[in-house]
Amino acid sequence: MQDVHTIGKYADFAVGDIRTFAEACGVTLSVTLLSLLIGTVIGIIFGLIRCSKNKLIRFLPLIIMEPLRNSPLVVQLFLVYYGLPVMAGILLKDYTAAIITLSLNTAAFFGVLVHNSILAIPVSQWEAGYALGHGKFSTFINVIARQALRLLIPQAITLYIGQLQCSSIVSLISLRDITRVGQLLSVRTMRPFAVWGIVFGLYYLVSFPLARLADYLAKRIDYTY
Amino acid sequence: MAMIEVKNVTKQFGDLTVLDNFSVDFDHSGVTVLIGPSGTGKSTLLRCINGLEKIDEGDILVDGLSVNNKKNLKQIRKTCGMVFQQTVIFPHMNVLDNLTMSPIKLLRMSKAEAEDKARYYLDKVGLASKEKSRHNELSGGEQQRIAIARALMMSPEALLLDEITSALDPEMTREVLNILVNLAKEGVCMLCVTHEMSFAKEVASRILFMEGGKLVCDVSKDDFFGSVREENERINKFLSFIGE
């Protein structure tokens, strides 16, 4: 029978936990950054297609975007991680499933932001571009996209912060991100307040500066047409 | 050959016929003023000439190029610069960039050359000191003067001016009209939709009165304010309404 003091010593925080948390931060950041990158690229494509004048083409991205925007992220993750092997025989690693799920979810929301930012630019700006002799593409690149980008950036940062926090659900498929390590350490050390306090602090450290940046950029945009 | 030939143009918005089998020609010189009650198709005519509105029937030729052919639109728009009723400065760039962007991108002008030309036109519209300003640092009148300078940067053969002073107070209106008077004296060809009769009296060489999508009269300025007004009760009534 083990000595109660030995258990206590084993269960307490150890120097190795710092390394565990550091590795977990790496997992959280790599999952988040990679999925944001992929999601942003797909989202831009979705958003641009949504601006098409052709009703059918405009509708196509909605087939993917609407289900993703109207279902819980955790359900989407389980569908990819547990559902795909059964339905399609595709066995995904936890990391891959997390990237796919978060990327598609980001793309769905980013597509809406891109679409709305472009629509927010008054028609008169398009016409002013055309009247100077620019074609549709040139007007879009030189006049519309640059204004839309400035409207998009603060909203995109807010979305990115949300997705960083949502990435914590990957802990549910046992990917050792910050939240998963928090769960394991909390159980081992029996010090939930300290462990979850650290987890809270780590997320906050990344999110807070981004939130301030979004506020700053939003205030700097002063378009009156 | 006339620079702009409007041939039997019909334009409808839903059930409303805004231009009704409308025909008119415009030459390479002079100032033509289009007047008439609101909703008679004056602005629509300018927008159709510039290819911003698709025409339902008929054709418009600008230097022989049809607006019905999409491939001609870029060239047509370079030929006919347009300034709108609402001020349309690009808010993401300063005044100088507003003026130089299109010549650099479309006319392959060098940046230095474009900036020299921009400064020339900024001086012409009395805003030489505003080249670094942004749209929110400019009054409505100043923004319209910038829009005129920006249109002139493309060296158009004609300027289409669509009620460009209607959103301005009297002082700003006078600022803008003074610029147009100077341009007219320098021989810039203009097609103006306006209710500013003092401007029409000062610089117009030709006046078109439109109503119900049709051309009611197409006469010289002197005839319009003289014999036509006396003989045409409708025009006399319209001019009386707007305080002439």
Short mmCIF file of C-alpha atoms in Angstrom, two decimals:
data_model
loop_
_atom_site.label_atom_id
_atom_site.label_comp_id
_atom_site.label_asym_id
_atom_site.label_seq_id
_atom_site.Cartn_x
_atom_site.Cartn_y
_atom_site.Cartn_z
CA MET A 1 0.00 0.00 0.00
CA GLN A 2 1.40 3.40 -1.04
CA ASP A 3 2.22 6.01 1.52
CA VAL A 4 -0.24 8.91 1.44
CA HIS A 5 2.67 11.38 1.39
CA THR A 6 4.11 9.70 -1.73
CA ILE A 7 0.79 10.13 -3.52
CA GLY A 8 0.71 13.75 -2.47
CA LYS A 9 4.22 14.30 -3.76
CA TYR A 10 3.43 12.57 -7.04
CA ALA A 11 0.25 14.50 -7.54
CA ASP A 12 1.68 17.96 -6.98
CA PHE A 13 2.90 20.29 -9.72
CA ALA A 14 6.24 19.30 -11.19
CA VAL A 15 8.80 21.17 -13.29
CA GLY A 16 7.87 18.90 -16.20
CA ASP A 17 4.38 20.39 -16.20
CA ILE A 18 5.77 23.64 -17.54
CA ARG A 19 7.04 21.73 -20.54
CA THR A 20 3.69 19.95 -20.86
CA PHE A 21 1.88 23.29 -20.89
CA ALA A 22 4.38 24.69 -23.41
CA GLU A 23 3.77 21.75 -25.72
CA ALA A 24 0.01 22.17 -25.25
CA CYS A 25 0.31 25.85 -26.18
CA GLY A 26 2.11 24.74 -29.34
CA VAL A 27 -0.71 22.34 -30.19
CA THR A 28 -3.41 24.96 -29.54
CA LEU A 29 -1.58 27.61 -31.55
CA SER A 30 -0.73 25.31 -34.46
CA VAL A 31 -4.29 23.93 -34.68
CA THR A 32 -5.73 27.44 -34.45
CA LEU A 33 -3.32 29.18 -36.84
CA LEU A 34 -3.42 26.45 -39.46
CA SER A 35 -7.20 26.20 -39.42
CA LEU A 36 -7.55 30.01 -39.48
CA LEU A 37 -5.22 30.19 -42.48
CA ILE A 38 -7.06 27.47 -44.40
CA GLY A 39 -10.47 28.79 -43.26
CA THR A 40 -9.59 32.33 -44.32
CA VAL A 41 -8.56 31.25 -47.82
CA ILE A 42 -11.70 29.12 -48.29
CA GLY A 43 -13.81 31.86 -46.68
CA ILE A 44 -12.53 34.47 -49.16
CA ILE A 45 -13.48 32.13 -52.01
CA PHE A 46 -16.93 31.56 -50.46
CA GLY A 47 -17.41 35.31 -49.93
CA LEU A 48 -16.42 36.21 -53.48
CA ILE A 49 -18.69 33.53 -54.97
CA ARG A 50 -21.52 34.88 -52.78
CA CYS A 51 -21.10 38.25 -54.56
CA SER A 52 -21.80 36.73 -57.98
CA LYS A 53 -24.70 38.20 -59.96
CA ASN A 54 -25.73 34.68 -61.00
CA LYS A 55 -28.30 33.41 -58.49
CA LEU A 56 -27.29 29.75 -58.84
CA ILE A 57 -23.57 30.42 -58.41
CA ARG A 58 -24.33 32.77 -55.50
CA PHE A 59 -26.32 30.02 -53.82
CA LEU A 60 -23.66 27.26 -54.07
CA PRO A 61 -21.46 28.24 -51.07
CA LEU A 62 -24.57 28.32 -48.87
CA ILE A 63 -24.84 24.53 -49.21
CA ILE A 64 -21.67 24.28 -47.13
CA MET A 65 -21.85 27.53 -45.15
CA GLU A 66 -25.36 27.32 -43.72
CA PRO A 67 -25.08 23.87 -42.05
CA LEU A 68 -21.73 24.88 -40.59
CA ARG A 69 -23.03 28.17 -39.23
CA ASN A 70 -26.13 26.59 -37.77
CA SER A 71 -24.83 23.60 -35.87
CA PRO A 72 -22.61 23.29 -32.79
CA LEU A 73 -18.90 23.10 -33.50
CA VAL A 74 -18.55 20.10 -31.20
CA VAL A 75 -21.14 18.18 -33.26
CA GLN A 76 -19.21 19.03 -36.43
CA LEU A 77 -16.01 17.76 -34.79
CA PHE A 78 -17.62 14.47 -33.71
CA LEU A 79 -19.11 14.05 -37.17
CA VAL A 80 -15.67 14.37 -38.76
CA TYR A 81 -13.75 12.38 -36.14
CA TYR A 82 -16.23 9.62 -35.31
CA GLY A 83 -18.66 9.82 -38.25
CA LEU A 84 -16.33 9.75 -41.25
CA PRO A 85 -14.69 6.40 -40.34
CA VAL A 86 -18.13 4.76 -40.15
CA MET A 87 -19.73 6.46 -43.16
CA ALA A 88 -16.81 6.66 -45.57
CA GLY A 89 -14.17 4.45 -44.05
CA ILE A 90 -11.91 7.47 -43.63
CA LEU A 91 -9.93 7.22 -40.41
CA LEU A 92 -8.55 10.59 -39.38
CA LYS A 93 -5.96 11.41 -36.76
CA ASP A 94 -7.20 13.70 -33.99
CA TYR A 95 -5.00 16.57 -35.23
CA THR A 96 -6.26 16.25 -38.82
CA ALA A 97 -9.89 16.03 -37.74
CA ALA A 98 -9.44 19.15 -35.62
CA ILE A 99 -7.87 21.10 -38.50
CA ILE A 100 -10.58 20.06 -40.98
CA THR A 101 -13.42 20.92 -38.61
CA LEU A 102 -12.07 24.26 -37.45
CA SER A 103 -11.04 25.25 -40.99
CA LEU A 104 -14.47 24.61 -42.46
CA ASN A 105 -16.20 26.30 -39.54
CA THR A 106 -13.94 29.36 -39.89
CA ALA A 107 -14.52 29.40 -43.66
CA ALA A 108 -18.29 29.47 -43.18
CA PHE A 109 -18.17 32.51 -40.92
CA PHE A 110 -15.34 34.22 -42.79
CA GLY A 111 -17.29 33.86 -46.04
CA VAL A 112 -20.14 35.85 -44.52
CA LEU A 113 -17.76 38.56 -43.33
CA VAL A 114 -16.16 38.88 -46.78
CA HIS A 115 -19.56 38.98 -48.49
CA ASN A 116 -20.96 41.58 -46.07
CA SER A 117 -17.85 43.75 -46.22
CA ILE A 118 -18.05 43.92 -50.01
CA LEU A 119 -21.80 44.61 -49.93
CA ALA A 120 -21.23 47.39 -47.40
CA ILE A 121 -19.35 49.46 -50.00
CA PRO A 122 -21.90 51.74 -51.70
CA VAL A 123 -22.77 51.12 -55.35
CA SER A 124 -21.65 54.70 -56.02
CA GLN A 125 -18.04 53.62 -55.35
CA TRP A 126 -18.33 50.94 -58.08
CA GLU A 127 -19.87 53.48 -60.45
CA ALA A 128 -17.15 56.03 -59.74
CA GLY A 129 -14.58 53.38 -60.67
CA TYR A 130 -16.44 52.43 -63.85
CA ALA A 131 -16.92 56.08 -64.82
CA LEU A 132 -13.15 56.59 -64.73
CA GLY A 133 -12.72 53.75 -67.21
CA HIS A 134 -11.91 50.89 -64.83
CA GLY A 135 -13.34 47.50 -65.65
CA LYS A 136 -15.10 45.34 -63.08
CA PHE A 137 -11.92 43.60 -61.91
CA SER A 138 -9.87 46.79 -61.75
CA THR A 139 -12.63 48.60 -59.85
CA PHE A 140 -12.85 45.70 -57.43
CA ILE A 141 -9.09 45.54 -56.79
CA ASN A 142 -8.34 49.27 -56.71
CA VAL A 143 -11.51 50.69 -55.19
CA ILE A 144 -13.77 48.13 -53.53
CA ALA A 145 -11.45 45.47 -52.10
CA ARG A 146 -9.26 47.99 -50.29
CA GLN A 147 -12.23 49.60 -48.59
CA ALA A 148 -13.85 46.24 -47.87
CA LEU A 149 -10.58 44.97 -46.37
CA ARG A 150 -10.56 47.80 -43.85
CA LEU A 151 -14.09 46.93 -42.82
CA LEU A 152 -13.22 43.24 -42.72
CA ILE A 153 -10.07 43.27 -40.60
CA PRO A 154 -11.56 44.16 -37.17
CA GLN A 155 -14.39 41.66 -37.69
CA ALA A 156 -11.92 39.01 -38.81
CA ILE A 157 -9.81 39.52 -35.68
CA THR A 158 -12.92 39.10 -33.52
CA LEU A 159 -13.72 35.88 -35.39
CA TYR A 160 -10.13 34.68 -34.95
CA ILE A 161 -10.32 35.27 -31.19
CA GLY A 162 -13.56 33.30 -31.05
CA GLN A 163 -12.06 30.45 -33.05
CA LEU A 164 -8.98 30.37 -30.79
CA GLN A 165 -11.27 29.90 -27.83
CA CYS A 166 -13.44 27.39 -29.69
CA SER A 167 -10.33 25.37 -30.48
CA SER A 168 -10.54 24.14 -26.87
CA ILE A 169 -13.16 21.62 -28.02
CA VAL A 170 -10.43 19.56 -29.67
CA SER A 171 -9.68 18.37 -26.14
CA LEU A 172 -12.85 16.26 -26.50
CA ILE A 173 -11.12 14.03 -29.04
CA SER A 174 -8.12 13.78 -26.72
CA LEU A 175 -5.85 16.14 -28.64
CA ARG A 176 -3.42 17.45 -26.04
CA ASP A 177 -4.10 21.15 -26.37
CA ILE A 178 -4.10 23.60 -23.44
CA THR A 179 -7.59 22.57 -22.30
CA ARG A 180 -6.83 18.83 -22.47
CA VAL A 181 -3.63 19.29 -20.47
CA GLY A 182 -5.65 21.37 -18.01
CA GLN A 183 -8.12 18.50 -17.57
CA LEU A 184 -5.33 15.98 -17.01
CA LEU A 185 -3.40 18.16 -14.59
CA SER A 186 -6.53 19.16 -12.73
CA VAL A 187 -7.37 15.52 -12.07
CA ARG A 188 -3.81 14.63 -11.17
CA THR A 189 -3.04 17.52 -8.87
CA MET A 190 -6.55 17.98 -7.48
CA ARG A 191 -5.98 21.71 -7.75
CA PRO A 192 -8.63 22.75 -10.24
CA PHE A 193 -8.55 26.45 -9.41
CA ALA A 194 -4.80 26.73 -9.96
CA VAL A 195 -4.78 24.61 -13.11
CA TRP A 196 -7.82 26.22 -14.76
CA GLY A 197 -6.48 29.60 -13.67
CA ILE A 198 -3.33 28.89 -15.67
CA VAL A 199 -5.39 27.69 -18.66
CA PHE A 200 -7.55 30.82 -18.42
CA GLY A 201 -4.43 33.00 -18.27
CA LEU A 202 -2.86 31.37 -21.30
CA TYR A 203 -5.96 31.90 -23.48
CA TYR A 204 -6.32 35.44 -22.14
CA LEU A 205 -2.69 36.28 -22.91
CA VAL A 206 -3.22 35.58 -26.61
CA SER A 207 -6.80 36.84 -26.93
CA PHE A 208 -6.62 40.16 -25.06
CA PRO A 209 -4.04 41.91 -27.29
CA LEU A 210 -5.96 40.73 -30.35
CA ALA A 211 -9.22 42.09 -28.93
CA ARG A 212 -7.57 45.47 -28.25
CA LEU A 213 -6.17 45.47 -31.79
CA ALA A 214 -9.66 44.83 -33.22
CA ASP A 215 -11.09 47.73 -31.18
CA TYR A 216 -8.27 50.02 -32.27
CA LEU A 217 -8.74 49.18 -35.95
CA ALA A 218 -12.52 49.50 -35.74
CA LYS A 219 -12.15 53.01 -34.29
CA ARG A 220 -9.67 54.02 -36.97
CA ILE A 221 -12.07 53.22 -39.78
CA ASP A 222 -14.00 56.36 -40.48
CA TYR A 223 -15.86 56.01 -43.73
CA THR A 224 -18.73 58.34 -44.45
CA TYR A 225 -19.96 58.27 -47.99
CA MET B 1 -19.88 62.99 -87.23
CA ALA B 2 -21.27 63.93 -83.83
CA MET B 3 -19.28 62.78 -80.82
CA ILE B 4 -22.34 61.31 -79.10
CA GLU B 5 -25.25 60.00 -81.11
CA VAL B 6 -28.32 58.93 -79.15
CA LYS B 7 -30.53 56.92 -81.49
CA ASN B 8 -34.12 56.05 -80.61
CA VAL B 9 -33.23 55.09 -77.06
CA THR B 10 -35.87 53.64 -74.79
CA LYS B 11 -35.10 52.94 -71.15
CA GLN B 12 -37.57 51.54 -68.67
CA PHE B 13 -37.42 50.87 -64.95
CA GLY B 14 -40.15 48.28 -64.48
CA ASP B 15 -43.30 49.77 -65.94
CA LEU B 16 -41.92 53.28 -65.90
CA THR B 17 -40.57 54.52 -69.24
CA VAL B 18 -37.84 57.00 -68.43
CA LEU B 19 -36.51 57.57 -71.94
CA ASP B 20 -39.05 57.17 -74.70
CA ASN B 21 -37.62 56.62 -78.20
CA PHE B 22 -35.18 59.43 -77.44
CA SER B 23 -32.79 60.76 -80.08
CA VAL B 24 -30.24 63.55 -79.91
CA ASP B 25 -26.67 64.29 -81.05
CA PHE B 26 -23.88 66.06 -79.20
CA ASP B 27 -20.86 67.65 -80.86
CA HIS B 28 -17.27 67.83 -79.68
CA SER B 29 -17.53 71.31 -78.28
CA GLY B 30 -19.65 73.62 -76.22
CA VAL B 31 -21.69 73.32 -73.09
CA THR B 32 -25.05 71.61 -73.37
CA VAL B 33 -27.40 71.97 -70.43
CA LEU B 34 -30.17 69.45 -69.88
CA ILE B 35 -33.06 70.78 -67.89
CA GLY B 36 -36.53 69.64 -67.03
CA PRO B 37 -38.60 68.44 -64.10
CA SER B 38 -37.28 65.64 -61.87
CA GLY B 39 -37.86 62.12 -63.18
CA THR B 40 -37.83 63.10 -66.84
CA GLY B 41 -34.79 61.00 -67.70
CA LYS B 42 -32.01 63.61 -67.72
CA SER B 43 -29.71 61.74 -65.34
CA THR B 44 -30.70 58.43 -66.91
CA LEU B 45 -29.63 59.78 -70.30
CA LEU B 46 -26.16 60.64 -68.95
CA ARG B 47 -25.91 57.26 -67.22
CA CYS B 48 -26.90 55.50 -70.44
CA ILE B 49 -24.27 57.46 -72.42
CA ASN B 50 -21.67 56.34 -69.85
CA GLY B 51 -22.91 52.75 -69.97
CA LEU B 52 -23.93 52.73 -66.32
CA GLU B 53 -27.50 51.90 -67.32
CA LYS B 54 -28.31 49.33 -69.95
CA ILE B 55 -30.65 50.65 -72.61
CA ASP B 56 -33.70 48.60 -73.56
CA GLU B 57 -34.00 49.71 -77.18
CA GLY B 58 -32.02 51.84 -79.58
CA ASP B 59 -28.33 52.63 -79.49
CA ILE B 60 -25.87 55.26 -78.30
CA LEU B 61 -22.64 55.78 -80.21
CA VAL B 62 -19.72 57.61 -78.62
CA ASP B 63 -17.07 58.39 -81.22
CA GLY B 64 -18.70 55.65 -83.28
CA LEU B 65 -18.54 53.03 -80.47
CA SER B 66 -21.81 51.50 -79.34
CA VAL B 67 -22.61 51.37 -75.62
CA ASN B 68 -24.51 48.16 -76.32
CA ASN B 69 -21.19 46.40 -76.85
CA LYS B 70 -19.62 45.79 -73.42
CA LYS B 71 -16.14 45.73 -74.94
CA ASN B 72 -16.52 49.42 -75.87
CA LEU B 73 -17.43 50.62 -72.40
CA LYS B 74 -13.89 51.23 -71.10
CA GLN B 75 -13.06 53.39 -74.11
CA ILE B 76 -16.42 55.19 -73.96
CA ARG B 77 -15.86 55.97 -70.29
CA LYS B 78 -12.40 57.32 -71.04
CA THR B 79 -13.95 59.53 -73.73
CA CYS B 80 -16.77 60.73 -71.47
CA GLY B 81 -15.72 61.49 -67.90
CA MET B 82 -18.58 61.63 -65.43
CA VAL B 83 -19.16 63.44 -62.14
CA PHE B 84 -22.10 62.42 -60.01
CA GLN B 85 -24.70 64.14 -57.90
CA GLN B 86 -23.40 62.60 -54.67
CA THR B 87 -19.75 63.18 -53.91
CA VAL B 88 -17.75 60.05 -54.64
CA ILE B 89 -14.24 60.48 -53.36
CA PHE B 90 -12.46 57.18 -52.71
CA PRO B 91 -12.20 57.32 -48.91
CA HIS B 92 -9.28 54.93 -48.59
CA MET B 93 -6.84 57.26 -50.31
CA ASN B 94 -5.83 60.89 -50.11
CA VAL B 95 -6.71 63.55 -52.70
CA LEU B 96 -3.54 63.12 -54.73
CA ASP B 97 -3.98 59.34 -54.92
CA ASN B 98 -7.64 59.82 -55.87
CA LEU B 99 -6.46 61.79 -58.87
CA THR B 100 -3.43 59.74 -59.89
CA MET B 101 -4.70 56.18 -59.39
CA SER B 102 -6.63 55.86 -62.64
CA PRO B 103 -4.10 57.50 -64.99
CA ILE B 104 -1.36 55.28 -63.51
CA LYS B 105 -3.41 52.08 -63.70
CA LEU B 106 -5.29 52.69 -66.94
CA LEU B 107 -3.21 55.11 -69.01
CA ARG B 108 0.15 53.63 -67.87
CA MET B 109 1.24 57.12 -66.85
CA SER B 110 4.33 57.31 -64.63
CA LYS B 111 3.72 58.28 -61.01
CA ALA B 112 5.73 61.51 -61.38
CA GLU B 113 3.88 62.49 -64.54
CA ALA B 114 0.51 61.68 -62.97
CA GLU B 115 1.35 63.72 -59.87
CA ASP B 116 2.41 66.71 -61.95
CA LYS B 117 -0.85 66.52 -63.89
CA ALA B 118 -2.82 66.10 -60.67
CA ARG B 119 -1.20 69.19 -59.15
CA TYR B 120 -2.04 71.14 -62.31
CA TYR B 121 -5.72 70.21 -62.03
CA LEU B 122 -5.79 70.68 -58.25
CA ASP B 123 -4.49 74.19 -58.84
CA LYS B 124 -7.16 74.68 -61.49
CA VAL B 125 -9.95 73.75 -59.07
CA GLY B 126 -8.37 75.85 -56.32
CA LEU B 127 -7.35 72.99 -54.05
CA ALA B 128 -3.59 72.87 -54.49
CA SER B 129 -3.10 72.86 -50.72
CA LYS B 130 -5.33 69.81 -50.19
CA GLU B 131 -3.36 67.12 -51.97
CA LYS B 132 -2.65 65.17 -48.79
CA SER B 133 -6.16 65.59 -47.36
CA ARG B 134 -8.60 62.75 -46.97
CA HIS B 135 -12.30 62.84 -47.79
CA ASN B 136 -13.34 63.60 -44.19
CA GLU B 137 -11.18 66.72 -44.19
CA LEU B 138 -12.95 68.18 -47.22
CA SER B 139 -16.24 70.05 -47.55
CA GLY B 140 -18.91 68.82 -49.98
CA GLY B 141 -17.97 71.54 -52.46
CA GLU B 142 -14.29 70.65 -52.22
CA GLN B 143 -15.09 66.98 -52.76
CA GLN B 144 -17.03 67.82 -55.91
CA ARG B 145 -14.17 69.94 -57.19
CA ILE B 146 -11.83 66.99 -56.54
CA ALA B 147 -14.25 64.75 -58.45
CA ILE B 148 -14.16 67.18 -61.40
CA ALA B 149 -10.35 67.26 -61.30
CA ARG B 150 -10.25 63.46 -61.09
CA ALA B 151 -12.47 63.16 -64.17
CA LEU B 152 -10.27 65.66 -66.05
CA MET B 153 -7.17 63.60 -65.20
CA MET B 154 -8.29 61.02 -67.77
CA SER B 155 -8.30 63.74 -70.48
CA PRO B 156 -11.88 63.04 -71.54
CA GLU B 157 -13.30 64.57 -74.68
CA ALA B 158 -16.44 65.49 -72.76
CA LEU B 159 -17.55 65.79 -69.16
CA LEU B 160 -20.95 64.43 -68.13
CA LEU B 161 -22.08 66.33 -65.05
CA ASP B 162 -25.10 64.94 -63.27
CA GLU B 163 -26.61 67.59 -60.96
CA ILE B 164 -23.26 67.98 -59.27
CA THR B 165 -24.34 70.96 -57.18
CA SER B 166 -27.73 69.69 -56.04
CA ALA B 167 -26.43 68.42 -52.69
CA LEU B 168 -24.44 71.58 -51.92
CA ASP B 169 -25.31 74.79 -50.11
CA PRO B 170 -25.38 78.04 -52.17
CA GLU B 171 -21.83 79.00 -51.24
CA MET B 172 -20.38 75.63 -52.21
CA THR B 173 -22.57 75.60 -55.33
CA ARG B 174 -21.00 78.86 -56.40
CA GLU B 175 -17.49 77.45 -55.77
CA VAL B 176 -18.18 74.50 -58.05
CA LEU B 177 -19.97 76.51 -60.73
CA ASN B 178 -17.05 78.94 -60.91
CA ILE B 179 -14.80 76.01 -61.74
CA LEU B 180 -17.20 74.87 -64.47
CA VAL B 181 -17.45 78.39 -65.90
CA ASN B 182 -13.65 78.54 -66.14
CA LEU B 183 -13.53 75.09 -67.78
CA ALA B 184 -16.22 76.13 -70.26
CA LYS B 185 -14.22 79.24 -71.15
CA GLU B 186 -11.23 77.00 -71.81
CA GLY B 187 -13.33 75.00 -74.28
CA VAL B 188 -13.98 71.83 -72.27
CA CYS B 189 -16.99 70.07 -73.76
CA MET B 190 -19.66 69.52 -71.11
CA LEU B 191 -23.05 67.91 -70.87
CA CYS B 192 -24.70 69.13 -67.66
CA VAL B 193 -27.88 68.20 -65.91
CA THR B 194 -28.62 71.14 -63.66
CA HIS B 195 -31.31 73.35 -62.23
CA GLU B 196 -28.85 76.25 -61.94
CA MET B 197 -30.26 78.60 -64.54
CA SER B 198 -27.68 81.29 -63.79
CA PHE B 199 -25.01 78.77 -64.82
CA ALA B 200 -26.97 77.86 -67.95
CA LYS B 201 -27.32 81.54 -68.88
CA GLU B 202 -23.63 82.14 -68.32
CA VAL B 203 -22.01 79.29 -70.20
CA ALA B 204 -24.52 77.12 -72.07
CA SER B 205 -24.29 77.08 -75.83
CA ARG B 206 -27.27 74.78 -76.17
CA ILE B 207 -30.21 73.90 -73.94
CA LEU B 208 -32.28 70.73 -74.02
CA PHE B 209 -35.58 70.70 -72.19
CA MET B 210 -36.86 67.21 -71.40
CA GLU B 211 -40.16 66.00 -70.05
CA GLY B 212 -41.66 62.53 -69.77
CA GLY B 213 -38.61 60.90 -71.34
CA LYS B 214 -38.97 63.00 -74.48
CA LEU B 215 -37.15 65.99 -75.87
CA VAL B 216 -39.43 69.01 -75.70
CA CYS B 217 -36.99 71.49 -77.18
CA ASP B 218 -33.37 71.65 -78.31
CA VAL B 219 -32.34 75.23 -78.87
CA SER B 220 -29.60 77.76 -78.27
CA LYS B 221 -29.39 79.51 -74.91
CA ASP B 222 -30.59 82.81 -76.30
CA ASP B 223 -33.59 81.24 -77.98
CA PHE B 224 -34.46 79.25 -74.86
CA PHE B 225 -34.56 82.22 -72.52
CA GLY B 226 -36.05 84.42 -75.23
CA SER B 227 -38.56 83.30 -77.82
CA VAL B 228 -39.03 79.71 -76.62
CA ARG B 229 -39.88 80.80 -73.11
CA GLU B 230 -42.34 83.33 -74.38
CA GLU B 231 -44.03 80.90 -76.74
CA ASN B 232 -43.94 77.68 -74.71
CA GLU B 233 -46.22 77.89 -71.71
CA ARG B 234 -44.84 74.71 -70.13
CA ILE B 235 -41.23 75.93 -70.23
CA ASN B 236 -42.25 79.35 -68.96
CA LYS B 237 -44.10 77.70 -66.07
CA PHE B 238 -41.11 75.47 -65.24
CA LEU B 239 -38.71 78.40 -65.25
CA SER B 240 -41.07 80.44 -63.10
CA PHE B 241 -41.26 77.55 -60.60
CA ILE B 242 -37.50 77.46 -60.19
CA GLY B 243 -37.39 81.21 -59.71
CA GLU B 244 -36.24 82.34 -63.14
#
